Short mmCIF file of C-alpha atoms in Angstrom, two decimals:
data_model
loop_
_atom_site.label_atom_id
_atom_site.label_comp_id
_atom_site.label_asym_id
_atom_site.label_seq_id
_atom_site.Cartn_x
_atom_site.Cartn_y
_atom_site.Cartn_z
CA MET Q 1 9.96 -15.51 -28.73
CA SER Q 2 11.62 -12.19 -28.00
CA GLU Q 3 15.31 -12.34 -27.14
CA ALA Q 4 14.71 -9.58 -24.60
CA ALA Q 5 12.93 -12.03 -22.29
CA THR Q 6 15.02 -13.55 -19.50
CA LEU Q 7 14.81 -17.35 -19.20
CA HIS Q 8 16.24 -19.44 -16.37
CA PRO Q 9 18.48 -22.25 -17.68
CA THR Q 10 15.98 -24.86 -16.45
CA ALA Q 11 12.91 -23.09 -17.88
CA LEU Q 12 11.32 -24.78 -20.90
CA VAL Q 13 9.75 -22.45 -23.45
CA ASP Q 14 8.69 -24.47 -26.48
CA ALA Q 15 9.04 -23.26 -30.05
CA GLY Q 16 5.87 -21.43 -31.03
CA ALA Q 17 5.33 -19.87 -27.61
CA GLN Q 18 5.39 -16.07 -27.49
CA VAL Q 19 7.10 -14.36 -24.55
CA GLY Q 20 7.25 -10.56 -24.53
CA PRO Q 21 10.24 -8.31 -23.82
CA GLY Q 22 11.20 -7.78 -20.21
CA THR Q 23 9.42 -10.94 -19.03
CA ARG Q 24 11.28 -13.26 -16.66
CA VAL Q 25 10.62 -17.00 -16.71
CA TRP Q 26 12.08 -18.73 -13.67
CA ALA Q 27 13.26 -22.24 -12.80
CA PHE Q 28 11.36 -25.29 -14.07
CA ALA Q 29 8.54 -23.26 -15.64
CA HIS Q 30 7.11 -24.75 -18.85
CA ILE Q 31 5.32 -22.75 -21.58
CA LEU Q 32 3.73 -24.76 -24.42
CA PRO Q 33 3.52 -23.84 -28.13
CA GLY Q 34 0.75 -21.34 -28.89
CA ALA Q 35 0.80 -19.68 -25.47
CA VAL Q 36 1.12 -15.89 -25.45
CA VAL Q 37 2.80 -14.15 -22.52
CA GLY Q 38 3.06 -10.34 -22.63
CA SER Q 39 5.86 -7.97 -21.69
CA GLY Q 40 7.20 -7.23 -18.21
CA CYS Q 41 5.71 -10.40 -16.66
CA ASN Q 42 7.14 -12.48 -13.83
CA ILE Q 43 6.56 -16.22 -14.34
CA CYS Q 44 7.84 -17.92 -11.20
CA ASP Q 45 9.19 -21.41 -10.48
CA HIS Q 46 7.17 -24.49 -11.48
CA VAL Q 47 4.52 -22.60 -13.46
CA PHE Q 48 2.86 -24.52 -16.34
CA ILE Q 49 1.16 -22.62 -19.19
CA GLU Q 50 -0.78 -24.45 -21.91
CA GLY Q 51 -0.94 -23.40 -25.54
CA GLY Q 52 -4.37 -21.73 -25.49
CA VAL Q 53 -3.51 -19.36 -22.63
CA ARG Q 54 -3.25 -15.59 -23.07
CA VAL Q 55 -1.33 -13.57 -20.48
CA GLY Q 56 -1.24 -9.76 -20.68
CA ASP Q 57 1.51 -7.32 -19.73
CA ARG Q 58 3.04 -6.90 -16.23
CA VAL Q 59 1.36 -10.04 -14.91
CA THR Q 60 2.81 -11.92 -11.92
CA VAL Q 61 2.21 -15.67 -11.69
CA LYS Q 62 3.70 -17.09 -8.50
CA SER Q 63 5.11 -20.57 -8.01
CA GLY Q 64 3.06 -23.73 -8.45
CA VAL Q 65 0.33 -22.30 -10.71
CA GLN Q 66 -1.02 -24.09 -13.78
CA LEU Q 67 -2.79 -22.13 -16.51
CA TRP Q 68 -4.89 -24.33 -18.79
CA ASN Q 69 -6.36 -23.84 -22.25
CA GLY Q 70 -9.16 -21.25 -22.22
CA ILE Q 71 -7.67 -19.05 -19.48
CA THR Q 72 -6.92 -15.37 -20.11
CA LEU Q 73 -5.15 -13.06 -17.68
CA GLU Q 74 -5.38 -9.38 -18.64
CA ASP Q 75 -2.76 -6.74 -17.85
CA ASP Q 76 -1.46 -6.23 -14.27
CA VAL Q 77 -3.05 -9.39 -12.85
CA PHE Q 78 -1.50 -11.08 -9.80
CA VAL Q 79 -1.89 -14.83 -9.21
CA GLY Q 80 -0.65 -16.07 -5.83
CA PRO Q 81 1.27 -19.30 -5.17
CA ASN Q 82 -0.56 -22.58 -5.78
CA ALA Q 83 -3.75 -20.89 -6.96
CA THR Q 84 -5.75 -23.41 -8.98
CA PHE Q 85 -7.67 -22.88 -12.21
CA THR Q 86 -9.93 -25.40 -13.94
CA ASN Q 87 -11.25 -25.43 -17.51
CA ASP Q 88 -13.68 -28.38 -17.51
CA LEU Q 89 -16.67 -28.62 -15.15
CA PHE Q 90 -17.14 -32.36 -15.86
CA PRO Q 91 -13.65 -33.78 -16.35
CA ARG Q 92 -13.14 -37.41 -17.35
CA SER Q 93 -9.86 -39.14 -18.06
CA ARG Q 94 -9.07 -39.03 -21.80
CA VAL Q 95 -12.43 -37.40 -22.57
CA HIS Q 96 -12.08 -33.82 -23.82
CA PRO Q 97 -14.84 -31.27 -24.51
CA GLU Q 98 -15.16 -29.76 -27.96
CA GLU Q 99 -14.19 -26.43 -26.44
CA PHE Q 100 -12.77 -25.70 -23.00
CA ALA Q 101 -14.59 -23.24 -20.74
CA ARG Q 102 -13.31 -19.66 -20.94
CA THR Q 103 -12.03 -18.13 -17.72
CA LEU Q 104 -11.19 -14.42 -17.74
CA VAL Q 105 -9.26 -12.54 -15.06
CA LYS Q 106 -9.63 -8.86 -15.87
CA LYS Q 107 -7.14 -6.03 -15.58
CA GLY Q 108 -5.62 -5.39 -12.16
CA ALA Q 109 -7.32 -8.29 -10.37
CA SER Q 110 -5.51 -10.33 -7.70
CA ILE Q 111 -5.99 -13.99 -6.76
CA GLY Q 112 -4.65 -15.08 -3.39
CA ALA Q 113 -2.58 -18.13 -2.52
CA ASN Q 114 -4.33 -21.50 -2.77
CA ALA Q 115 -7.53 -19.99 -4.17
CA THR Q 116 -9.54 -22.13 -6.62
CA VAL Q 117 -11.32 -20.65 -9.64
CA LEU Q 118 -13.91 -22.87 -11.32
CA ALA Q 119 -14.07 -23.09 -15.09
CA GLY Q 120 -15.88 -20.37 -17.02
CA ARG Q 121 -15.78 -17.69 -14.33
CA THR Q 122 -14.91 -14.01 -14.82
CA ILE Q 123 -12.92 -12.13 -12.19
CA GLY Q 124 -13.77 -8.41 -12.56
CA VAL Q 125 -11.47 -5.42 -12.90
CA ASN Q 126 -9.37 -4.79 -9.74
CA ALA Q 127 -11.19 -7.56 -7.83
CA MET Q 128 -9.46 -9.28 -4.92
CA VAL Q 129 -9.88 -13.04 -4.33
CA GLY Q 130 -8.78 -13.97 -0.81
CA ALA Q 131 -6.34 -16.76 -0.02
CA GLY Q 132 -8.02 -20.17 -0.09
CA ALA Q 133 -11.29 -18.86 -1.54
CA VAL Q 134 -13.27 -21.11 -3.89
CA VAL Q 135 -14.74 -19.02 -6.71
CA THR Q 136 -17.93 -20.64 -8.02
CA GLN Q 137 -19.56 -17.49 -9.48
CA ASP Q 138 -18.38 -14.42 -11.38
CA VAL Q 139 -16.69 -11.81 -9.18
CA PRO Q 140 -17.84 -8.20 -9.76
CA PRO Q 141 -15.34 -5.39 -10.42
CA ASN Q 142 -13.49 -4.17 -7.31
CA ALA Q 143 -15.14 -6.78 -5.06
CA ILE Q 144 -13.28 -8.60 -2.27
CA VAL Q 145 -14.36 -12.24 -2.00
CA THR Q 146 -13.39 -14.82 0.61
CA GLY Q 147 -14.50 -18.22 1.82
CA ASN Q 148 -15.89 -21.44 0.33
CA PRO Q 149 -17.89 -20.73 -1.70
CA ALA Q 150 -16.46 -17.27 -2.18
CA ARG Q 151 -18.77 -14.43 -1.07
CA ILE Q 152 -18.38 -10.67 -1.23
CA THR Q 153 -17.05 -9.36 2.07
CA GLY Q 154 -16.17 -5.84 0.93
CA TYR Q 155 -14.90 -3.70 -1.91
CA VAL Q 156 -11.43 -2.42 -2.66
CA SER Q 157 -11.22 1.13 -1.36
CA THR Q 158 -9.25 3.89 -3.02
CA ARG Q 159 -8.71 6.19 -0.03
CA ARG Q 160 -10.41 5.24 3.22
CA LYS Q 161 -9.80 2.21 5.41
CA GLY Q 162 -12.97 0.48 6.54
CA PRO Q 163 -16.64 1.34 5.98
CA ILE Q 164 -18.05 4.79 6.71
CA LYS Q 165 -20.86 5.28 9.22
CA ALA Q 166 -22.95 8.38 9.73
CA ASP Q 167 -22.11 10.62 12.66
CA GLU Q 168 -24.25 10.12 15.73
CA PRO Q 169 -27.79 11.44 15.20
CA PRO Q 170 -28.54 14.93 16.50
CA PRO Q 171 -30.44 15.36 19.80
CA ALA Q 172 -34.22 15.17 19.68
CA ALA Q 173 -36.02 17.85 17.64
CA ARG Q 174 -32.78 19.52 16.48
CA PRO Q 175 -32.06 20.17 12.80
CA PRO Q 176 -29.98 17.48 11.09
CA GLN Q 177 -26.24 17.86 10.67
CA PRO Q 178 -24.86 18.99 7.30
CA ALA Q 179 -24.45 16.34 4.62
CA ARG Q 180 -21.24 14.37 4.96
CA THR Q 181 -19.28 14.48 1.72
CA LEU Q 182 -17.63 11.24 0.65
CA SER Q 183 -14.59 10.58 -1.52
CA VAL Q 184 -16.98 9.70 -4.32
CA ALA Q 185 -17.92 12.84 -6.23
CA ARG Q 186 -21.41 14.25 -5.46
CA ALA Q 187 -22.46 11.33 -3.22
CA GLU Q 188 -23.50 12.32 0.31
CA LEU Q 189 -24.29 10.67 3.62
CA ARG Q 190 -27.08 12.68 5.27
CA ALA Q 191 -28.35 12.73 8.85
CA MET Q 192 -32.11 13.37 8.73
CA PRO Q 193 -34.26 15.07 11.40
CA LEU Q 194 -35.06 12.90 14.41
CA VAL Q 195 -37.86 13.60 16.89
CA HIS Q 196 -38.35 11.76 20.20
CA ASP Q 197 -41.27 11.92 22.62
CA LEU Q 198 -43.20 9.62 24.95
CA ARG Q 199 -45.03 8.06 22.00
CA GLY Q 200 -41.83 6.97 20.27
CA SER Q 201 -39.48 8.33 17.58
CA LEU Q 202 -40.03 9.90 14.19
CA THR Q 203 -37.69 10.77 11.34
CA PHE Q 204 -38.62 12.50 8.10
CA GLY Q 205 -37.31 14.15 4.96
CA GLN Q 206 -38.65 17.00 2.86
CA HIS Q 207 -37.70 18.03 -0.66
CA ASP Q 208 -35.58 21.21 -0.91
CA LEU Q 209 -34.81 20.94 2.81
CA HIS Q 210 -33.45 17.45 3.39
CA LEU Q 211 -33.84 15.50 0.14
CA PRO Q 212 -31.66 16.50 -2.83
CA PHE Q 213 -34.45 15.81 -5.36
CA ALA Q 214 -38.23 15.39 -5.56
CA PRO Q 215 -39.02 11.64 -5.50
CA ARG Q 216 -41.34 10.23 -8.16
CA ARG Q 217 -41.05 6.56 -7.18
CA TYR Q 218 -40.01 4.35 -4.29
CA PHE Q 219 -39.21 0.69 -3.82
CA VAL Q 220 -38.39 -1.42 -0.78
CA ILE Q 221 -35.84 -4.26 -0.60
CA PHE Q 222 -36.17 -6.86 2.18
CA ASP Q 223 -35.74 -10.58 2.95
CA VAL Q 224 -32.35 -10.53 1.21
CA PRO Q 225 -30.08 -13.46 2.15
CA GLY Q 226 -26.97 -12.02 3.76
CA LYS Q 227 -24.70 -13.61 1.15
CA GLU Q 228 -26.42 -11.87 -1.78
CA VAL Q 229 -25.40 -8.63 -3.50
CA ARG Q 230 -27.88 -6.26 -5.08
CA GLY Q 231 -27.39 -3.25 -7.31
CA GLU Q 232 -24.12 -3.56 -9.24
CA HIS Q 233 -25.11 -0.86 -11.73
CA ALA Q 234 -25.20 2.87 -12.35
CA HIS Q 235 -27.86 5.18 -13.76
CA ARG Q 236 -27.44 7.69 -16.55
CA THR Q 237 -29.84 10.34 -15.20
CA LEU Q 238 -31.64 8.87 -12.17
CA HIS Q 239 -31.03 10.15 -8.63
CA GLN Q 240 -31.57 7.81 -5.66
CA PHE Q 241 -31.78 8.23 -1.88
CA LEU Q 242 -31.29 5.11 0.27
CA VAL Q 243 -32.55 4.69 3.85
CA CYS Q 244 -32.27 1.47 5.84
CA LEU Q 245 -35.47 1.48 7.90
CA THR Q 246 -34.48 -1.45 10.07
CA GLY Q 247 -31.42 -3.70 10.34
CA SER Q 248 -28.28 -2.80 8.44
CA VAL Q 249 -26.77 -2.94 4.97
CA ARG Q 250 -23.49 -1.85 3.43
CA VAL Q 251 -23.39 0.17 0.22
CA MET Q 252 -20.42 0.58 -2.10
CA VAL Q 253 -20.37 3.71 -4.27
CA ASP Q 254 -17.85 4.34 -7.05
CA ASP Q 255 -17.49 7.36 -9.35
CA GLY Q 256 -14.91 5.75 -11.63
CA ARG Q 257 -11.99 7.21 -9.70
CA ASP Q 258 -12.76 6.95 -5.99
CA ARG Q 259 -14.70 4.35 -4.05
CA ASP Q 260 -16.38 4.37 -0.62
CA GLU Q 261 -18.12 1.76 1.50
CA VAL Q 262 -20.96 3.10 3.65
CA VAL Q 263 -22.91 1.46 6.50
CA LEU Q 264 -26.62 2.26 6.68
CA ASP Q 265 -28.01 1.08 10.03
CA ARG Q 266 -30.37 3.83 11.26
CA PRO Q 267 -33.61 5.17 9.74
CA GLU Q 268 -32.44 8.76 10.30
CA THR Q 269 -29.45 8.24 7.97
CA GLY Q 270 -29.75 8.51 4.19
CA LEU Q 271 -27.29 7.99 1.34
CA TYR Q 272 -27.65 10.14 -1.76
CA VAL Q 273 -26.50 8.37 -4.95
CA PRO Q 274 -26.39 10.74 -7.94
CA PRO Q 275 -26.34 9.73 -11.62
CA LEU Q 276 -23.19 8.14 -13.03
CA VAL Q 277 -22.20 6.61 -9.70
CA TRP Q 278 -21.79 2.82 -9.61
CA ALA Q 279 -23.44 1.31 -6.51
CA ALA Q 280 -23.92 -2.10 -4.92
CA GLN Q 281 -25.57 -3.21 -1.67
CA PHE Q 282 -24.30 -6.17 0.34
CA HIS Q 283 -24.04 -7.56 3.87
CA TYR Q 284 -27.78 -7.30 4.44
CA SER Q 285 -28.69 -8.23 8.00
CA PRO Q 286 -31.57 -10.76 8.23
CA ASP Q 287 -33.99 -8.02 9.32
CA ALA Q 288 -32.81 -5.35 6.87
CA VAL Q 289 -35.46 -3.26 5.11
CA LEU Q 290 -34.00 -0.80 2.58
CA LEU Q 291 -36.15 2.06 1.25
CA VAL Q 292 -35.02 3.60 -2.05
CA LEU Q 293 -36.46 6.92 -3.28
CA ALA Q 294 -35.99 7.56 -7.01
CA SER Q 295 -36.22 10.77 -9.02
CA ASP Q 296 -38.11 9.25 -11.94
CA ALA Q 297 -40.19 6.31 -13.15
CA TYR Q 298 -38.55 3.01 -13.97
CA ASP Q 299 -36.67 3.09 -17.29
CA PRO Q 300 -34.53 0.06 -18.24
CA ASP Q 301 -32.57 2.17 -20.74
CA ASP Q 302 -31.31 4.36 -17.88
CA TYR Q 303 -29.34 1.46 -16.36
CA ILE Q 304 -25.62 0.91 -16.99
CA ARG Q 305 -24.95 -2.71 -16.01
CA SER Q 306 -21.42 -3.14 -17.39
CA TYR Q 307 -18.62 -1.63 -15.29
CA GLU Q 308 -16.50 -1.09 -18.42
CA GLU Q 309 -19.40 0.78 -20.06
CA PHE Q 310 -19.80 2.82 -16.87
CA LEU Q 311 -16.14 3.88 -16.97
CA GLN Q 312 -16.53 4.91 -20.60
CA ALA Q 313 -19.62 6.97 -19.74
CA VAL Q 314 -17.76 8.71 -16.90
CA ARG Q 315 -14.84 9.58 -19.18
CA ALA Q 316 -17.23 10.94 -21.79
#
């Protein structure tokens, strides 16, 4: 244990525990042998850390939290007061599994007060778990989850507050408004032409005039339960153009630096998603029908499904 750590007189740090320089361990906290706590951490009152736990640098663990064998907190994680972790999905008194489930909270994630995280879950980079949420499934990077069971209710934004909606559609038979540039590099929210007459309404898009690429494929997403999230990937070379034909859906786009949340709720509004932009669709209304135009045929090797791999590709 480093002498540079600051320990409250009532804190109990057993021999064999590692506590990094600059870390503060407050009153009545107990750290067992074999536990590793990084530098610059704040371990608050009445925190219990078992021997198999790994805690990164600059982590805050608020009062009343217990970290059990198999739990890893990466750098810059925040754990709110009385948040609860588990490491055994079928606990019995005096009956121990051969190996405890591994729970991973990735870099920069936050877990709110009184939240519960079931054993074996992964909380993604920069994710936000709301107070009192019960996490029963993995949480994607940058997602905000709330409720019991926890569901995605949004994504952490880097600049804007609240989701972005297209400007009001232009009057009948007028040219569409210019593309609306987002914080996310190269992504655009486009208002398409809209024509009204006595027979109804019509909207359309033409390559080189309205569409940023020539489509070679389309697919349609519908009957999505509102609690489900689709997408959660990027493409290496594929361009996509998303139009919600009926109902509404929210789309998160992320270029590795900035992030936007867009509402698609009119057939004359389209979202252009270029290559190397991470995207996810959520909050589907029951009647939502999402049309996706793609620049090329389906190629599984074009998908990037790991957010960490996506960030590496963007940096490269």
